[in-house]
GROMACS .gro file of C-alpha atoms in nm:
model
  249
    1MET     CA    1   0.006   0.015  -0.007
    2GLY     CA    2   0.131   0.362  -0.062
    3VAL     CA    3   0.344   0.481  -0.385
    4SER     CA    4   0.659   0.248  -0.476
    5THR     CA    5   0.913   0.272  -0.737
    6SER     CA    6   1.074  -0.008  -0.923
    7SER     CA    7   1.289  -0.062  -1.288
    8PRO     CA    8   1.132  -0.328  -1.492
    9ASP     CA    9   1.364  -0.261  -1.800
   10LYS     CA   10   1.662  -0.044  -1.849
   11GLY     CA   11   1.586   0.324  -1.849
   12ILE     CA   12   1.263   0.279  -1.721
   13ALA     CA   13   1.122   0.376  -1.360
   14LEU     CA   14   0.775   0.243  -1.294
   15VAL     CA   15   0.617   0.461  -1.020
   16THR     CA   16   0.314   0.263  -0.881
   17VAL     CA   17   0.033   0.395  -0.657
   18ASP     CA   18  -0.171   0.158  -0.470
   19PHE     CA   19  -0.440   0.300  -0.187
   20PRO     CA   20  -0.682   0.045  -0.159
   21PRO     CA   21  -0.997   0.053  -0.217
   22VAL     CA   22  -1.054   0.300  -0.488
   23ASN     CA   23  -0.683   0.498  -0.477
   24ALA     CA   24  -0.820   0.826  -0.328
   25LEU     CA   25  -0.530   0.933  -0.177
   26PRO     CA   26  -0.476   1.087   0.150
   27VAL     CA   27  -0.286   1.407   0.190
   28GLN     CA   28   0.028   1.256   0.230
   29GLY     CA   29  -0.018   1.021  -0.022
   30TRP     CA   30  -0.024   1.330  -0.284
   31TYR     CA   31   0.323   1.460  -0.149
   32ASP     CA   32   0.464   1.078  -0.172
   33LEU     CA   33   0.384   1.055  -0.535
   34ALA     CA   34   0.508   1.394  -0.590
   35ASP     CA   35   0.855   1.295  -0.391
   36ALA     CA   36   0.868   0.967  -0.614
   37LEU     CA   37   0.810   1.138  -0.976
   38ARG     CA   38   1.063   1.384  -0.890
   39ALA     CA   39   1.344   1.110  -0.784
   40ALA     CA   40   1.273   0.948  -1.090
   41GLY     CA   41   1.323   1.198  -1.303
   42ARG     CA   42   1.645   1.279  -1.123
   43ASP     CA   43   1.783   0.961  -1.168
   44PRO     CA   44   2.053   1.001  -1.464
   45GLY     CA   45   1.987   0.646  -1.545
   46ILE     CA   46   1.595   0.710  -1.601
   47ARG     CA   47   1.483   0.815  -1.932
   48CYS     CA   48   1.081   0.755  -1.911
   49VAL     CA   49   0.875   0.709  -1.628
   50VAL     CA   50   0.546   0.492  -1.631
   51LEU     CA   51   0.301   0.590  -1.387
   52ALA     CA   52   0.048   0.313  -1.309
   53ALA     CA   53  -0.189   0.220  -1.043
   54GLU     CA   54  -0.316  -0.129  -0.881
   55GLY     CA   55  -0.659  -0.196  -0.767
   56ARG     CA   56  -0.985  -0.112  -0.927
   57GLY     CA   57  -0.911   0.239  -1.112
   58PHE     CA   58  -0.609   0.454  -1.157
   59ASN     CA   59  -0.732   0.728  -0.908
   60ALA     CA   60  -1.029   0.872  -0.769
   61GLY     CA   61  -0.885   1.197  -0.665
   62VAL     CA   62  -0.878   1.311  -0.294
   63ASP     CA   63  -0.970   1.101   0.012
   64ILE     CA   64  -1.290   1.284   0.100
   65LYS     CA   65  -1.351   1.084   0.413
   66GLU     CA   66  -1.036   1.244   0.534
   67MET     CA   67  -1.159   1.566   0.475
   68GLN     CA   68  -1.498   1.526   0.645
   69ARG     CA   69  -1.321   1.396   0.959
   70ASP     CA   70  -1.140   1.768   0.965
   71THR     CA   71  -1.371   1.998   1.158
   72GLY     CA   72  -1.112   2.246   1.026
   73HIS     CA   73  -0.937   2.337   0.707
   74ALA     CA   74  -0.599   2.154   0.741
   75ALA     CA   75  -0.721   1.843   0.523
   76LEU     CA   76  -0.824   2.086   0.248
   77VAL     CA   77  -0.548   2.292   0.216
   78GLY     CA   78  -0.340   1.998   0.263
   79ALA     CA   79  -0.503   1.824  -0.026
   80ASN     CA   80  -0.471   2.139  -0.238
   81ARG     CA   81  -0.129   2.165  -0.178
   82GLY     CA   82  -0.025   1.802  -0.193
   83CYS     CA   83  -0.238   1.774  -0.540
   84TYR     CA   84  -0.067   2.070  -0.650
   85GLU     CA   85   0.276   1.957  -0.600
   86ALA     CA   86   0.201   1.610  -0.756
   87PHE     CA   87   0.060   1.749  -1.043
   88ALA     CA   88   0.360   1.984  -1.142
   89ALA     CA   89   0.603   1.651  -1.068
   90VAL     CA   90   0.432   1.491  -1.339
   91TYR     CA   91   0.414   1.808  -1.573
   92GLU     CA   92   0.810   1.906  -1.440
   93CYS     CA   93   0.935   1.526  -1.452
   94GLU     CA   94   1.318   1.586  -1.626
   95VAL     CA   95   1.180   1.280  -1.835
   96PRO     CA   96   0.875   1.203  -2.030
   97VAL     CA   97   0.556   1.042  -1.836
   98VAL     CA   98   0.380   0.773  -1.971
   99ALA     CA   99   0.051   0.725  -1.767
  100ALA     CA  100  -0.119   0.381  -1.780
  101VAL     CA  101  -0.467   0.427  -1.670
  102ASN     CA  102  -0.730   0.138  -1.586
  103GLY     CA  103  -1.093   0.175  -1.468
  104PHE     CA  104  -1.184   0.498  -1.325
  105CYS     CA  105  -0.957   0.823  -1.341
  106LEU     CA  106  -1.161   1.084  -1.174
  107GLY     CA  107  -1.070   1.411  -1.009
  108GLY     CA  108  -0.708   1.428  -0.908
  109GLY     CA  109  -0.646   1.141  -1.166
  110ILE     CA  110  -0.722   1.399  -1.394
  111GLY     CA  111  -0.470   1.627  -1.310
  112LEU     CA  112  -0.193   1.328  -1.323
  113VAL     CA  113  -0.278   1.229  -1.646
  114GLY     CA  114  -0.370   1.594  -1.805
  115ASN     CA  115  -0.005   1.674  -1.707
  116ALA     CA  116   0.144   1.335  -1.815
  117ASP     CA  117   0.348   1.320  -2.166
  118ALA     CA  118   0.139   1.026  -2.313
  119ILE     CA  119  -0.138   0.796  -2.203
  120VAL     CA  120  -0.225   0.449  -2.244
  121ALA     CA  121  -0.538   0.329  -2.107
  122SER     CA  122  -0.750  -0.003  -2.097
  123GLU     CA  123  -1.067  -0.043  -2.250
  124ASP     CA  124  -1.292   0.011  -1.948
  125ALA     CA  125  -1.085   0.325  -1.840
  126THR     CA  126  -1.305   0.630  -1.813
  127PHE     CA  127  -1.179   1.012  -1.740
  128GLY     CA  128  -1.414   1.293  -1.575
  129LEU     CA  129  -1.433   1.562  -1.310
  130PRO     CA  130  -1.704   1.499  -1.047
  131GLU     CA  131  -1.576   1.767  -0.881
  132LEU     CA  132  -1.900   1.990  -0.842
  133ASP     CA  133  -2.055   1.666  -0.697
  134ARG     CA  134  -1.782   1.659  -0.436
  135GLY     CA  135  -1.798   2.054  -0.317
  136ALA     CA  136  -1.496   2.105  -0.493
  137LEU     CA  137  -1.326   2.298  -0.787
  138GLY     CA  138  -1.034   2.277  -1.006
  139ALA     CA  139  -0.850   2.052  -1.276
  140ALA     CA  140  -1.048   2.192  -1.598
  141THR     CA  141  -0.686   2.302  -1.673
  142HIS     CA  142  -0.614   1.914  -1.707
  143LEU     CA  143  -0.902   1.827  -1.868
  144ALA     CA  144  -0.874   2.077  -2.102
  145ARG     CA  145  -0.539   1.894  -2.233
  146LEU     CA  146  -0.732   1.603  -2.263
  147VAL     CA  147  -1.056   1.714  -2.463
  148PRO     CA  148  -1.184   2.002  -2.700
  149GLN     CA  149  -1.266   2.344  -2.496
  150HIS     CA  150  -1.639   2.304  -2.524
  151LEU     CA  151  -1.656   1.907  -2.419
  152MET     CA  152  -1.448   2.022  -2.141
  153ARG     CA  153  -1.687   2.236  -1.997
  154ALA     CA  154  -2.010   2.028  -2.047
  155LEU     CA  155  -1.820   1.738  -1.895
  156TYR     CA  156  -1.711   1.978  -1.577
  157TYR     CA  157  -2.039   2.102  -1.546
  158THR     CA  158  -2.210   1.794  -1.576
  159SER     CA  159  -1.985   1.550  -1.402
  160ARG     CA  160  -2.011   1.299  -1.661
  161THR     CA  161  -1.725   1.063  -1.781
  162ALA     CA  162  -1.562   1.017  -2.125
  163THR     CA  163  -1.436   0.666  -2.226
  164ALA     CA  164  -1.084   0.602  -2.323
  165ALA     CA  165  -1.237   0.531  -2.684
  166GLU     CA  166  -1.370   0.874  -2.691
  167LEU     CA  167  -1.031   1.014  -2.584
  168HIS     CA  168  -0.808   0.820  -2.835
  169ALA     CA  169  -1.052   0.973  -3.114
  170HIS     CA  170  -0.983   1.325  -2.953
  171GLY     CA  171  -0.616   1.230  -3.008
  172SER     CA  172  -0.503   1.270  -2.612
  173VAL     CA  173  -0.490   0.884  -2.565
  174TRP     CA  174  -0.218   0.678  -2.754
  175ARG     CA  175  -0.361   0.352  -2.720
  176VAL     CA  176  -0.634   0.162  -2.589
  177VAL     CA  177  -0.596  -0.203  -2.502
  178PRO     CA  178  -0.712  -0.480  -2.316
  179ARG     CA  179  -0.689  -0.467  -1.934
  180THR     CA  180  -0.505  -0.722  -1.923
  181GLU     CA  181  -0.244  -0.550  -2.178
  182LEU     CA  182  -0.216  -0.244  -2.012
  183ARG     CA  183   0.117  -0.256  -1.831
  184ALA     CA  184   0.265  -0.418  -2.112
  185ALA     CA  185   0.166  -0.160  -2.370
  186ALA     CA  186   0.280   0.137  -2.142
  187LEU     CA  187   0.608  -0.037  -2.069
  188GLU     CA  188   0.652  -0.083  -2.463
  189LEU     CA  189   0.570   0.308  -2.530
  190ALA     CA  190   0.804   0.360  -2.262
  191ALA     CA  191   1.094   0.144  -2.380
  192GLU     CA  192   1.065   0.295  -2.714
  193ILE     CA  193   1.130   0.640  -2.584
  194ALA     CA  194   1.382   0.511  -2.336
  195LYS     CA  195   1.601   0.438  -2.657
  196LYS     CA  196   1.668   0.809  -2.707
  197ASP     CA  197   1.974   0.989  -2.576
  198GLY     CA  198   1.911   1.038  -2.205
  199TYR     CA  199   2.037   1.390  -2.227
  200LEU     CA  200   1.862   1.461  -2.550
  201ILE     CA  201   1.508   1.343  -2.376
  202ARG     CA  202   1.574   1.568  -2.124
  203LEU     CA  203   1.656   1.866  -2.353
  204ALA     CA  204   1.322   1.758  -2.544
  205LYS     CA  205   1.103   1.745  -2.237
  206ALA     CA  206   1.213   2.106  -2.116
  207ALA     CA  207   1.165   2.248  -2.481
  208ILE     CA  208   0.817   2.137  -2.500
  209ASN     CA  209   0.719   2.237  -2.190
  210GLY     CA  210   0.883   2.573  -2.259
  211ILE     CA  211   0.632   2.614  -2.561
  212ASP     CA  212   0.326   2.519  -2.387
  213PRO     CA  213   0.056   2.772  -2.474
  214VAL     CA  214  -0.094   2.740  -2.070
  215ASP     CA  215   0.086   2.778  -1.765
  216VAL     CA  216  -0.059   2.466  -1.580
  217ARG     CA  217   0.093   2.591  -1.261
  218ARG     CA  218  -0.062   2.903  -1.251
  219SER     CA  219  -0.397   2.805  -1.396
  220TYR     CA  220  -0.483   2.535  -1.166
  221ARG     CA  221  -0.344   2.738  -0.898
  222PHE     CA  222  -0.628   3.035  -1.001
  223GLU     CA  223  -0.888   2.711  -0.997
  224GLN     CA  224  -0.799   2.602  -0.638
  225GLY     CA  225  -0.864   2.955  -0.488
  226PHE     CA  226  -1.230   2.899  -0.583
  227THR     CA  227  -1.249   2.572  -0.417
  228PHE     CA  228  -1.116   2.753  -0.116
  229GLU     CA  229  -1.386   2.985  -0.185
  230ALA     CA  230  -1.653   2.711  -0.179
  231ASN     CA  231  -1.530   2.591   0.138
  232LEU     CA  232  -1.527   2.930   0.328
  233SER     CA  233  -1.889   3.006   0.223
  234GLY     CA  234  -1.998   2.667   0.349
  235VAL     CA  235  -2.135   2.549   0.025
  236ALA     CA  236  -1.848   2.292  -0.013
  237ASP     CA  237  -1.918   2.153   0.311
  238ARG     CA  238  -2.306   2.141   0.244
  239VAL     CA  239  -2.221   1.940  -0.095
  240ARG     CA  240  -1.947   1.716   0.049
  241HIS     CA  241  -2.184   1.594   0.318
  242THR     CA  242  -2.408   1.445   0.079
  243PHE     CA  243  -2.135   1.229  -0.103
  244GLY     CA  244  -2.215   0.883  -0.141
  245LYS     CA  245  -2.536   0.929   0.031
  246GLY     CA  246  -2.775   0.998  -0.279
  247GLU     CA  247  -2.896   1.331  -0.183
  248ARG     CA  248  -2.903   1.682  -0.360
  249ALA     CA  249  -2.754   1.962  -0.188
   0.00000   0.00000   0.00000
C-alpha cells in the first residue's frame, strides 16, 4: 500500500500507486507521489517514467473521508497543496511520463494524466471530473488538455465521464488495450522513448514544456482559489456531506 518505484527495464522507472479500495489519495499520499516522480526524473539512468496504479481504478481523487473527519481546513489545504505538487511533479519530471490508466480516472486522476506526456488506457478506463458533486473545483486546466474546450465544459458542468475510446478519438490517448495488456503496452511505449539519448530526451521535455500555451501551474492554482472560496462560504461542506448518500445539496 502506498507509492512504490521499480525499474522493470533499462532506462524505465515504474511508479505505482496503491491506496485501496479506490486509490483516493490522502494528503500524504499526494506528497509521496510527487517525491517519487521527482526522484525518478532526477535519476540519470532513467529516460522515461511509467505512472500506473494497482486495484480497481487508476485514481479516484482526494480522500473525501479524510476531509469529512477534519473540523477545520487543514485537510483541505493539505489536499490542495499535495495535488498541486503531484500534478506539477508529473509535468516537470525531467523525462517523459507515460500514464497507464485502468478503470476510473477521476478528479485528481485527471490532474495527473492531463499533465502526462502520453496516456495508454485500458478498454474499461473512464475519465471525468465529478468535482461539482463533491463540493470542489479544479483540474479543468488538465481536462482541457485531454478534450476540446466545449466538451471540457460540458463534462465539467455535468460531472459526466468520457471513455478511453472517446479520448483516443480526440488524440489524447495514445493507445487503448484490454486491461490485461495495459502494463505491457505502457512499458512498450516507454521502452521506445527510453531508446533515445538520455541527455537529448531531457532537453526535449524541457523544450516542449517551454512552448506550452498554458502555464499549468498558475492556471490550476487559480482554480484552487475558487475551491477554497467554496469551502469558506459553506457550500462545499453542504455538498461534500451528501457525497455517497444519493442526496442533493
